PDB file of C-alpha atoms in Angstrom:
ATOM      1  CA  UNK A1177      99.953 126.497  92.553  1.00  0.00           C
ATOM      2  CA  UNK A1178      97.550 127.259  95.453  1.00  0.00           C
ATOM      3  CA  UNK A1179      96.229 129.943  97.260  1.00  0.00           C
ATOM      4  CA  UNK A1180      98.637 129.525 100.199  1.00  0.00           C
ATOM      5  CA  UNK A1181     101.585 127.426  98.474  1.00  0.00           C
ATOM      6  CA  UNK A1182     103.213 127.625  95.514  1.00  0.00           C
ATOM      7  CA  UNK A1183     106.241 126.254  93.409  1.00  0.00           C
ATOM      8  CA  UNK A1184     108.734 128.047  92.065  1.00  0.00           C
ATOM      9  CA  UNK A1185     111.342 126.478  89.755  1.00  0.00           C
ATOM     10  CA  UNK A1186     115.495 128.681  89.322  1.00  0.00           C
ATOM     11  CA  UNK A1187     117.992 126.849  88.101  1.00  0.00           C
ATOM     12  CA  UNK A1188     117.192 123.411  89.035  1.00  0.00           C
ATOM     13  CA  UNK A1189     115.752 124.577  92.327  1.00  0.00           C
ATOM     14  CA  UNK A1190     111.849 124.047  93.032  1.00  0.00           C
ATOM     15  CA  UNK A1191     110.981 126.373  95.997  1.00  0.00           C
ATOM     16  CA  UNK A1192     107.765 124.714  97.622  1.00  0.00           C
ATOM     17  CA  UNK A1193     106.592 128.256  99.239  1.00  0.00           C
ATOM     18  CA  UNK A1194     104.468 128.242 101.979  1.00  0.00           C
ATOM     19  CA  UNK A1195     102.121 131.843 101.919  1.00  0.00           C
ATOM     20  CA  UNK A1196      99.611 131.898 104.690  1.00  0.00           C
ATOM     21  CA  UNK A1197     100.555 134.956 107.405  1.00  0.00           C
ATOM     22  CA  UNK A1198     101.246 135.047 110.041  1.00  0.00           C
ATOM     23  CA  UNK A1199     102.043 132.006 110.598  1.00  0.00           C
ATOM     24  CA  UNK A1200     101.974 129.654 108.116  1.00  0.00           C
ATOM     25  CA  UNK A1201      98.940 127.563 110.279  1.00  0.00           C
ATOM     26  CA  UNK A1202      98.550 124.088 108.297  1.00  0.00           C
ATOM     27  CA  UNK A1203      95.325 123.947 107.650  1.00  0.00           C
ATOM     28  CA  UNK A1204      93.472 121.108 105.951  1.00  0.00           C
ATOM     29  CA  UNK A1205      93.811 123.422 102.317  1.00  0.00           C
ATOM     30  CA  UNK A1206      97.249 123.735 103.115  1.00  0.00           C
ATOM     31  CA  UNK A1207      97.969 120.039 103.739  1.00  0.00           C
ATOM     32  CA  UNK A1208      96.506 119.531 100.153  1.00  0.00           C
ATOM     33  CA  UNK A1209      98.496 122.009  98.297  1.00  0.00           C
ATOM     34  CA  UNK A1210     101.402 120.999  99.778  1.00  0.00           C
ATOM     35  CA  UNK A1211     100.608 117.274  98.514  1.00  0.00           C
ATOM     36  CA  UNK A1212      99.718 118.722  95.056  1.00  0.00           C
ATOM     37  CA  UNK A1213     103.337 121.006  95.078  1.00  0.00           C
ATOM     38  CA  UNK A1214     105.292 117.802  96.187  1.00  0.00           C
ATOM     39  CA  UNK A1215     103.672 115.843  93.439  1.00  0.00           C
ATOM     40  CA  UNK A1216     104.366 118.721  90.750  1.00  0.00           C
ATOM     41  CA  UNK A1217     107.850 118.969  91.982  1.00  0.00           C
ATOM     42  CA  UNK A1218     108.656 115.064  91.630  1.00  0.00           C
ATOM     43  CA  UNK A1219     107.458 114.600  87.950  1.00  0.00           C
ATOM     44  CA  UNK A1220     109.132 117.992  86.606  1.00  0.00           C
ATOM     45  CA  UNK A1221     111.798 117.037  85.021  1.00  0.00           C
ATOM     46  CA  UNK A1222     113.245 120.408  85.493  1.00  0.00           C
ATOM     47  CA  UNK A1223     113.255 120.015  89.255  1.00  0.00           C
ATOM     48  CA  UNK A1224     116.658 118.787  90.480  1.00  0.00           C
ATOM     49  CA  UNK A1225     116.213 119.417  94.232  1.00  0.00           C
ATOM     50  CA  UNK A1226     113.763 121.116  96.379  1.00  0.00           C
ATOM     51  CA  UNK A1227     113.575 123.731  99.225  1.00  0.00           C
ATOM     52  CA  UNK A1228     110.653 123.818 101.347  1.00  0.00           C
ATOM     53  CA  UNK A1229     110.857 127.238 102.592  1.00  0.00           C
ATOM     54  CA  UNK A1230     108.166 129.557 105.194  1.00  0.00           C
ATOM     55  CA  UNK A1231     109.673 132.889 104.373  1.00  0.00           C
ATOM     56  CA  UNK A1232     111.933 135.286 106.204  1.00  0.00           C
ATOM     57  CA  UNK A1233     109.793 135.228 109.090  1.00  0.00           C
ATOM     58  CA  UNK A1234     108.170 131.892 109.914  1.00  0.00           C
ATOM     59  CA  UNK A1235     108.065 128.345 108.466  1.00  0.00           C
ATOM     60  CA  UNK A1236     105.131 126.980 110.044  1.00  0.00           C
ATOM     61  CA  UNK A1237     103.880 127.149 113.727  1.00  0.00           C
ATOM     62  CA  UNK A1238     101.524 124.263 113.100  1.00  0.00           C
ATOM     63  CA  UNK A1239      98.176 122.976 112.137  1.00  0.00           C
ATOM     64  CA  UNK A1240      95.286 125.282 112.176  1.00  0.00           C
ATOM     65  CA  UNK A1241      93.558 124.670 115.907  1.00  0.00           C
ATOM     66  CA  UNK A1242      90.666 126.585 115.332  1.00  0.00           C
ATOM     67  CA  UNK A1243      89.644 123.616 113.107  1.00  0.00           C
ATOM     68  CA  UNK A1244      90.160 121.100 115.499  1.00  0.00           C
ATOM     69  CA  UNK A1245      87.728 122.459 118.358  1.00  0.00           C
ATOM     70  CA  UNK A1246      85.328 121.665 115.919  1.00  0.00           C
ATOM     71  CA  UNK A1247      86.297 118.538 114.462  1.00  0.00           C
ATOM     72  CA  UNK A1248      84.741 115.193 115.992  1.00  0.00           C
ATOM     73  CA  UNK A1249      86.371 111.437 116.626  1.00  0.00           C
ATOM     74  CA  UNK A1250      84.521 110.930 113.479  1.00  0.00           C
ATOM     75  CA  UNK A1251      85.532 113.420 111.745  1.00  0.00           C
ATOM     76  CA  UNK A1252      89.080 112.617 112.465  1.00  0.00           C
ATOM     77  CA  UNK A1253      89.421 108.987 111.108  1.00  0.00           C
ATOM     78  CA  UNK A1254      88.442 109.901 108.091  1.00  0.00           C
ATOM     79  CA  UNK A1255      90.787 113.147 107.925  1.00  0.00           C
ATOM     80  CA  UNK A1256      93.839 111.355 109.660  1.00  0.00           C
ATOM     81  CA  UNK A1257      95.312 109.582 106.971  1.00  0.00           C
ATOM     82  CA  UNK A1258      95.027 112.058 104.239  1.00  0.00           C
ATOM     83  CA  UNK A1259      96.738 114.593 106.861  1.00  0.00           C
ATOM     84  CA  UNK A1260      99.708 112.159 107.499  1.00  0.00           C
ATOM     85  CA  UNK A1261      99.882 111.253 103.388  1.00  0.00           C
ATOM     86  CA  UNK A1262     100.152 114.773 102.414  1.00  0.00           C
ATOM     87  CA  UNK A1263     103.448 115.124 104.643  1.00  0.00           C
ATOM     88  CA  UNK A1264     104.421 111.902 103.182  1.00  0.00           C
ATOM     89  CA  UNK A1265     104.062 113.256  99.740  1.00  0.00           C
ATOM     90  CA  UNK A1266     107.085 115.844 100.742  1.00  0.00           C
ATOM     91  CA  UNK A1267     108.671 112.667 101.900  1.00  0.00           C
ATOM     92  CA  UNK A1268     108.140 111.009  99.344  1.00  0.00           C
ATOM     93  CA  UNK A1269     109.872 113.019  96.518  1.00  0.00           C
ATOM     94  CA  UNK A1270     112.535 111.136  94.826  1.00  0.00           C
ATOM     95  CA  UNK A1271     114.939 114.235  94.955  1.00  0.00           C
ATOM     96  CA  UNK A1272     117.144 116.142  97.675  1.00  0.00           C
ATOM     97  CA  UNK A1273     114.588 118.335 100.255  1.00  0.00           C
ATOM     98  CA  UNK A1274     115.617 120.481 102.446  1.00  0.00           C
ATOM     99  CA  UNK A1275     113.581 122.445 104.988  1.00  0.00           C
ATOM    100  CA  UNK A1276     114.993 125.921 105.129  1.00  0.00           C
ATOM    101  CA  UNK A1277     113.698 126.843 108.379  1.00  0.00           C
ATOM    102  CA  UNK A1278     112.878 130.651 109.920  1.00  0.00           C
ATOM    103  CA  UNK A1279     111.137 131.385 113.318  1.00  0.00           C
ATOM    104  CA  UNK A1280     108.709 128.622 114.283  1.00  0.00           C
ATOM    105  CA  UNK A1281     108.894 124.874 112.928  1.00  0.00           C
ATOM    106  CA  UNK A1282     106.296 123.911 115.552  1.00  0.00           C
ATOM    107  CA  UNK A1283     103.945 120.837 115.972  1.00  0.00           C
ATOM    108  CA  UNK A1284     102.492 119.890 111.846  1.00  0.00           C
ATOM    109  CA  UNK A1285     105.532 122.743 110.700  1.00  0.00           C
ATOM    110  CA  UNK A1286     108.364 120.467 112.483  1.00  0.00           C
ATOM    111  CA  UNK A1287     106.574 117.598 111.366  1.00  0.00           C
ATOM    112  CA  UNK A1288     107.000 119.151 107.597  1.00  0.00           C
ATOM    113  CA  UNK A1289     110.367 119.729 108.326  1.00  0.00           C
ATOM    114  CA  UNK A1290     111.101 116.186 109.576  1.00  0.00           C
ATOM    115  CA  UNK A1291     109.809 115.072 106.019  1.00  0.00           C
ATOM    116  CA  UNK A1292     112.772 116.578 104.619  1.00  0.00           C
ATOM    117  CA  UNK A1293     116.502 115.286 103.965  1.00  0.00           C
ATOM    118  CA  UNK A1294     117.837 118.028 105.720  1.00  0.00           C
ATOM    119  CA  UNK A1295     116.949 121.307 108.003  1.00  0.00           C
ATOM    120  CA  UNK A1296     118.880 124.500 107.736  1.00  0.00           C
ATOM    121  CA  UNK A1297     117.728 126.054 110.825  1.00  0.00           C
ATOM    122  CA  UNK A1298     117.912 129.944 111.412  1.00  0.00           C
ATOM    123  CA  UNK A1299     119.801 130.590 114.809  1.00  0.00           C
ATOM    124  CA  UNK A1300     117.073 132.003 116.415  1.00  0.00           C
ATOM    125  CA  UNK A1301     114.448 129.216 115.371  1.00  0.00           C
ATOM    126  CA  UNK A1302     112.445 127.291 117.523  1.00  0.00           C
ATOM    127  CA  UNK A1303     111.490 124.206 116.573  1.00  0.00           C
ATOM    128  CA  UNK A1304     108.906 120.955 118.798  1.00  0.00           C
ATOM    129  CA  UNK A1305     106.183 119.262 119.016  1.00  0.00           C
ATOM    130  CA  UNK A1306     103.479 120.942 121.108  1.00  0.00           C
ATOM    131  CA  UNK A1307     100.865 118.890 120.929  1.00  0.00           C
ATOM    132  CA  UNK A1308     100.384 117.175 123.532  1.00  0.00           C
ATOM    133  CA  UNK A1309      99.845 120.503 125.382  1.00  0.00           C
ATOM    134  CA  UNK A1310      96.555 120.135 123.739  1.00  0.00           C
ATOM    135  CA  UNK A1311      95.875 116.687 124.413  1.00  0.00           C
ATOM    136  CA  UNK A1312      96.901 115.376 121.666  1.00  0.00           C
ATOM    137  CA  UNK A1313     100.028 113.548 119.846  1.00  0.00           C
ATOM    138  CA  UNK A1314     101.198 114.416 116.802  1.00  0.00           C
ATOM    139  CA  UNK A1315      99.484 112.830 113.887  1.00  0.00           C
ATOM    140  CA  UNK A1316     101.726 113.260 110.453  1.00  0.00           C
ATOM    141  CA  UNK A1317     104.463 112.009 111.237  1.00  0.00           C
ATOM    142  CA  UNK A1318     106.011 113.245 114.612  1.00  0.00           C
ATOM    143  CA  UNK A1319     105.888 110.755 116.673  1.00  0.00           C
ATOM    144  CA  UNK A1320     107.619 108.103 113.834  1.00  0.00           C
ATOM    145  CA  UNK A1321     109.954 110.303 112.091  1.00  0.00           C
ATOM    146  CA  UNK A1322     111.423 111.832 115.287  1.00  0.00           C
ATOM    147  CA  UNK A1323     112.498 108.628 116.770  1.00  0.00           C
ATOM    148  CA  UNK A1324     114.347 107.772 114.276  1.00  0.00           C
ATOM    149  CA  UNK A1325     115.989 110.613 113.418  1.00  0.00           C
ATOM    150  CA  UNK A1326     117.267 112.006 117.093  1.00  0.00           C
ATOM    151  CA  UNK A1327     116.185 108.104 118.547  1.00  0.00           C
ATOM    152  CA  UNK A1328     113.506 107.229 120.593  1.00  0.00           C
ATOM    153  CA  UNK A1329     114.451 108.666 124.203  1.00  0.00           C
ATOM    154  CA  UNK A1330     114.802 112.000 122.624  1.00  0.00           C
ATOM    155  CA  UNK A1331     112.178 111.684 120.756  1.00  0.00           C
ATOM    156  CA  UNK A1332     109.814 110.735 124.039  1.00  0.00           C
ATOM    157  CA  UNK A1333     111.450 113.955 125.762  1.00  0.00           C
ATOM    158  CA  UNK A1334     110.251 116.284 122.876  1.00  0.00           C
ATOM    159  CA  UNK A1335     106.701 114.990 122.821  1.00  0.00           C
ATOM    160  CA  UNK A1336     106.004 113.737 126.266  1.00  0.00           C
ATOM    161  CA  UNK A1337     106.718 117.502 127.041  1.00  0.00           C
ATOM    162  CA  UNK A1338     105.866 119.478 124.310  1.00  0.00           C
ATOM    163  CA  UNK A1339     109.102 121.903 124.860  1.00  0.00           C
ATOM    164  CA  UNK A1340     110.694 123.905 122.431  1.00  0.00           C
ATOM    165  CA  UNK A1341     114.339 123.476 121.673  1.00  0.00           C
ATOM    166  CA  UNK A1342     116.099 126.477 119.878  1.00  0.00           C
ATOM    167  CA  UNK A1343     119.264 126.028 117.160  1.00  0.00           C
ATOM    168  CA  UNK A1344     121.985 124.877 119.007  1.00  0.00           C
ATOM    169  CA  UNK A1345     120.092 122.080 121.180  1.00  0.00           C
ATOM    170  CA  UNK A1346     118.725 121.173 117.484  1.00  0.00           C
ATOM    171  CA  UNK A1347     121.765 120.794 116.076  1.00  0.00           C
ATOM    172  CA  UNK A1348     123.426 119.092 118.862  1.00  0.00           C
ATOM    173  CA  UNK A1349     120.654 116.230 118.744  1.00  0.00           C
ATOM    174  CA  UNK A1350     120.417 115.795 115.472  1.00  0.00           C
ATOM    175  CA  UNK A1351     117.201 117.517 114.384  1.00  0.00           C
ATOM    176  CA  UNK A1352     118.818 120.335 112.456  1.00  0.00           C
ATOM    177  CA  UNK A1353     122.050 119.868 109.810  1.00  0.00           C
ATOM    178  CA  UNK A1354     123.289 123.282 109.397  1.00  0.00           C
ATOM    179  CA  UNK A1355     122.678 126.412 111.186  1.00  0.00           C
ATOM    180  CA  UNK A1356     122.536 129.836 109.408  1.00  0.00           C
ATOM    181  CA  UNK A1357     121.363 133.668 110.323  1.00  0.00           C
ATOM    182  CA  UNK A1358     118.123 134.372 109.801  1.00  0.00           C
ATOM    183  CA  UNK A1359     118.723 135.665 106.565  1.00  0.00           C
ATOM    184  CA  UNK A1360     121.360 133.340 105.280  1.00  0.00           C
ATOM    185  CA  UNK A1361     119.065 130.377 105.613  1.00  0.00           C
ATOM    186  CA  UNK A1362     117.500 129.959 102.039  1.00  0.00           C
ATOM    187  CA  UNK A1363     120.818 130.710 100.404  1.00  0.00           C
ATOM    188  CA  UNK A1364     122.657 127.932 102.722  1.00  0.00           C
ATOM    189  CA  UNK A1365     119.669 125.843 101.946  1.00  0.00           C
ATOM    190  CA  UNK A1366     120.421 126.325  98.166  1.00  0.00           C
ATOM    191  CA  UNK A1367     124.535 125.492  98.884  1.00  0.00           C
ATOM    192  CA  UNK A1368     123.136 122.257 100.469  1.00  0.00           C
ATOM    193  CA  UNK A1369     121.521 121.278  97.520  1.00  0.00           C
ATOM    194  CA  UNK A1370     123.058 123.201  94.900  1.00  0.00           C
ATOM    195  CA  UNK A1371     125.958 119.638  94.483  1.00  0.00           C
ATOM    196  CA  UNK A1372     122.950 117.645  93.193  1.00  0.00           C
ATOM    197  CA  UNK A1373     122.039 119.890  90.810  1.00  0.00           C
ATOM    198  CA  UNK A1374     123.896 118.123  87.863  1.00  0.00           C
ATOM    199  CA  UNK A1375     124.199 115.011  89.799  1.00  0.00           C
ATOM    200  CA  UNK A1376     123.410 111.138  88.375  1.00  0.00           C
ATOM    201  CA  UNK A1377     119.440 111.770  89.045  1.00  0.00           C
ATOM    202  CA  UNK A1378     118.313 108.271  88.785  1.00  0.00           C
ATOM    203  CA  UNK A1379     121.170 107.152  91.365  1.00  0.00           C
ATOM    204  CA  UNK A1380     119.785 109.704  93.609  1.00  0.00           C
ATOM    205  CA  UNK A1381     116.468 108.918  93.229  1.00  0.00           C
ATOM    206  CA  UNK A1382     117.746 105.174  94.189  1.00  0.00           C
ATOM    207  CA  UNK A1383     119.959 106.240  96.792  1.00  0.00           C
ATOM    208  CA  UNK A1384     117.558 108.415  99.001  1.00  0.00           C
ATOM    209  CA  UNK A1385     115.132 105.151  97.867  1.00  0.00           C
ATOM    210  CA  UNK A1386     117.422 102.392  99.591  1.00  0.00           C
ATOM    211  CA  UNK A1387     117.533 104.473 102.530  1.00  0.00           C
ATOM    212  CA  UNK A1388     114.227 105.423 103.475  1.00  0.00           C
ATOM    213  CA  UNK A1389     112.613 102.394 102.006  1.00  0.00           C
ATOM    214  CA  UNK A1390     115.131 100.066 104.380  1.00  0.00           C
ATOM    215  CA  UNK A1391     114.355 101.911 107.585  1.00  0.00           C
ATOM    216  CA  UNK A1392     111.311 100.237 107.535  1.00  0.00           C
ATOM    217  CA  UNK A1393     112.847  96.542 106.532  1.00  0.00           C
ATOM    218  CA  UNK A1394     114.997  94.027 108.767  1.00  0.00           C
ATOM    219  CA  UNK A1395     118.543  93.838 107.149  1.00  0.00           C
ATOM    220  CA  UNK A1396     117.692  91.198 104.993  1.00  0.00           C
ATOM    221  CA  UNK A1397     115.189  92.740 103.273  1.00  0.00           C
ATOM    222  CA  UNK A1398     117.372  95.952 103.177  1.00  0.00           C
ATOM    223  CA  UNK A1399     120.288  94.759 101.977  1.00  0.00           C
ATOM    224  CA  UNK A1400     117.910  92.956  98.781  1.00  0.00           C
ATOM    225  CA  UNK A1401     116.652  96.048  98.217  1.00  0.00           C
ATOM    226  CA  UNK A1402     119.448  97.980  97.939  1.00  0.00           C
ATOM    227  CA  UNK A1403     120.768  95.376  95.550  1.00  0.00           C
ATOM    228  CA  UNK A1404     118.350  95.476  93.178  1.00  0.00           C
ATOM    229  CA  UNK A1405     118.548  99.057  92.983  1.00  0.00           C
ATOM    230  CA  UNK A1406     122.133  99.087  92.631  1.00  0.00           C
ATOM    231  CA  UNK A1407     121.600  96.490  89.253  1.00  0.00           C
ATOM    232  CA  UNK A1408     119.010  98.847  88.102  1.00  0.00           C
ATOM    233  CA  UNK A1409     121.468 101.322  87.830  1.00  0.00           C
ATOM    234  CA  UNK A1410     123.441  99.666  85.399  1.00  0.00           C
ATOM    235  CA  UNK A1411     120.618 100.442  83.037  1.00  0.00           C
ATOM    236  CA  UNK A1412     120.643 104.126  83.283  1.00  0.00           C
ATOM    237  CA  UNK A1413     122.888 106.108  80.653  1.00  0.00           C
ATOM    238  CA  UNK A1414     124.461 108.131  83.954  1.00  0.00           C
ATOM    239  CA  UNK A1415     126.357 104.750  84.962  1.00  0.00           C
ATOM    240  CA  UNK A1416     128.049 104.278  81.548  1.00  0.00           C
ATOM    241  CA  UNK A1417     128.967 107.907  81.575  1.00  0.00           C
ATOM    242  CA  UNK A1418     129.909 108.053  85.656  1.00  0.00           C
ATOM    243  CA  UNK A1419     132.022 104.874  85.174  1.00  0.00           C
ATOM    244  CA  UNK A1420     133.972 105.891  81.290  1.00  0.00           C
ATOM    245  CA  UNK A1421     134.425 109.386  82.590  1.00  0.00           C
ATOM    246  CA  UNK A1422     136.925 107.858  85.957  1.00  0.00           C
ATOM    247  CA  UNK A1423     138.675 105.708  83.234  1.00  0.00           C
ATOM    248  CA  UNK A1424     139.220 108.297  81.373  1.00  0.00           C
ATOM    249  CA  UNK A1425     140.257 110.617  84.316  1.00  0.00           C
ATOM    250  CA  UNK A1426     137.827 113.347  83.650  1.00  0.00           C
ATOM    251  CA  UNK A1427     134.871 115.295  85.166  1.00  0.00           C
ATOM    252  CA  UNK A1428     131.265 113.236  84.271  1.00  0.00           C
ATOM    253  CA  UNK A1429     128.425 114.743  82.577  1.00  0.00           C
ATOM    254  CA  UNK A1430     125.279 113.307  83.710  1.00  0.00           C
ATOM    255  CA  UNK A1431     122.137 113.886  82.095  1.00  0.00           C
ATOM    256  CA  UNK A1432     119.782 112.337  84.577  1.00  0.00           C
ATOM    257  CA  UNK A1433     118.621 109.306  82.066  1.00  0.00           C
TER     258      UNK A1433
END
């Protein structure tokens, strides 16, 4: 795919690898072919769900800061938006993501992580958002996703002091799902998922739709757009077979059209 990401596809699985040691630093080539393995991942049809995974050692410990002592105000408005859109691009796909997460999930890497469904955390992981340790805030997608996943005093804590918070304190707040050993986390990452793998894939699609597209609506808006999703479905061959199949008291087979 790239130099430092790639995907793999196994049985329905697409493995968005990221391959830059030590530690996975998100530099500005990174940030792209992450966009470009999201956007591979969403139209392959043979992609049912998708892992973003670091390795056994690390999944990211953050943007490359050697290229921001260099980078000017400038510089930055231009970059800014393209950073933040190539997280949203993991975001983004239309299909179950889950971060499978080893050693460091720090700063841009937590940020990644926060793009996904879910986190299966390693139970000696670290995960935060550093930044402001530097100055700064963080700028794809910390300081939005955060609140509303763990809510906005949390959220405030985790920023405003840049501290680390290891499995359990993860877990307890929200910010991680499941918890794993080290090196059960890709294979509990691929039992999270693996239930989807033959699921109704257009009612996915509209289900993780309806929710992350009404987080950003009032209820009335939400509630519209999760109704005209909901009619779409009754378009989709999955529907007719999901709804014969309990008539007829037996197991569905969906083939994602």
């Amino acid at each position: 795919m790239g130099d430092f990401v790639r995907l793999e596809t196994t049985d329905g699985i697409g493995t968005i690898r990221l391959e830059r040691p030590p530690m996975n630093a998100l530099n500005t080539q990174v940030q792209e072919e992450l966009r470009a393995a999201a956007q591979a991942a969403e139209q392959d049809p043979d992609v049912r769900a998708v892992i973003v995974y670091g390795g056994e050692k690390v999944f990211a410990a953050g943007a490359d800061i050697t290229e921001f002592t260099t980078t000017s105000y400038q510089d930055m408005t231009v970059r800014a938006a393209a950073l933040s859109s190539a997280f949203d691009a993991i975001a983004r796909i239309p299909k179950p993501v889950v971060a499978a997460i080893t050693g460091y999930a720090l700063g841009g890497g937590c940020e990644l992580a926060l793009a996904c469904d879910w986190r299966v955390v390693a139970d000696d992981a670290k995960l935060g958002q550093p930044e402001i340790k530097l100055g700064l805030i963080p700028g794809a997608g910390g300081t939005q996703r955060l609140a509303r996943l763990v809510g906005p005093a949390r959220a405030k804590d985790l920023i405003f002091s840049g501290r680390m918070v290891d499995a359990d304190e993860a877990l307890r707040i929200g910010l991680a799902d499941r918890v794993a050993p080290a090196a059960q986390v890709y294979e509990t990452a691929v039992e999270l998922v693996r239930p989807y793998l033959n699921g109704p894939a257009l009612a996915l699609r509209a289900a993780k739709l309806a929710v992350d597209g009404g987080l950003s609506m009032d209820l009335a808006a939400g509630l519209a757009w999760e109704s005209q999703l909901f009619a779409g479905l009754f378009a989709t061959d999955d529907r007719v077979e999901g709804t014969t199949a309990f008539v007829q008291k037996r197991k569905p087979k969906f083939t994602g059209r």
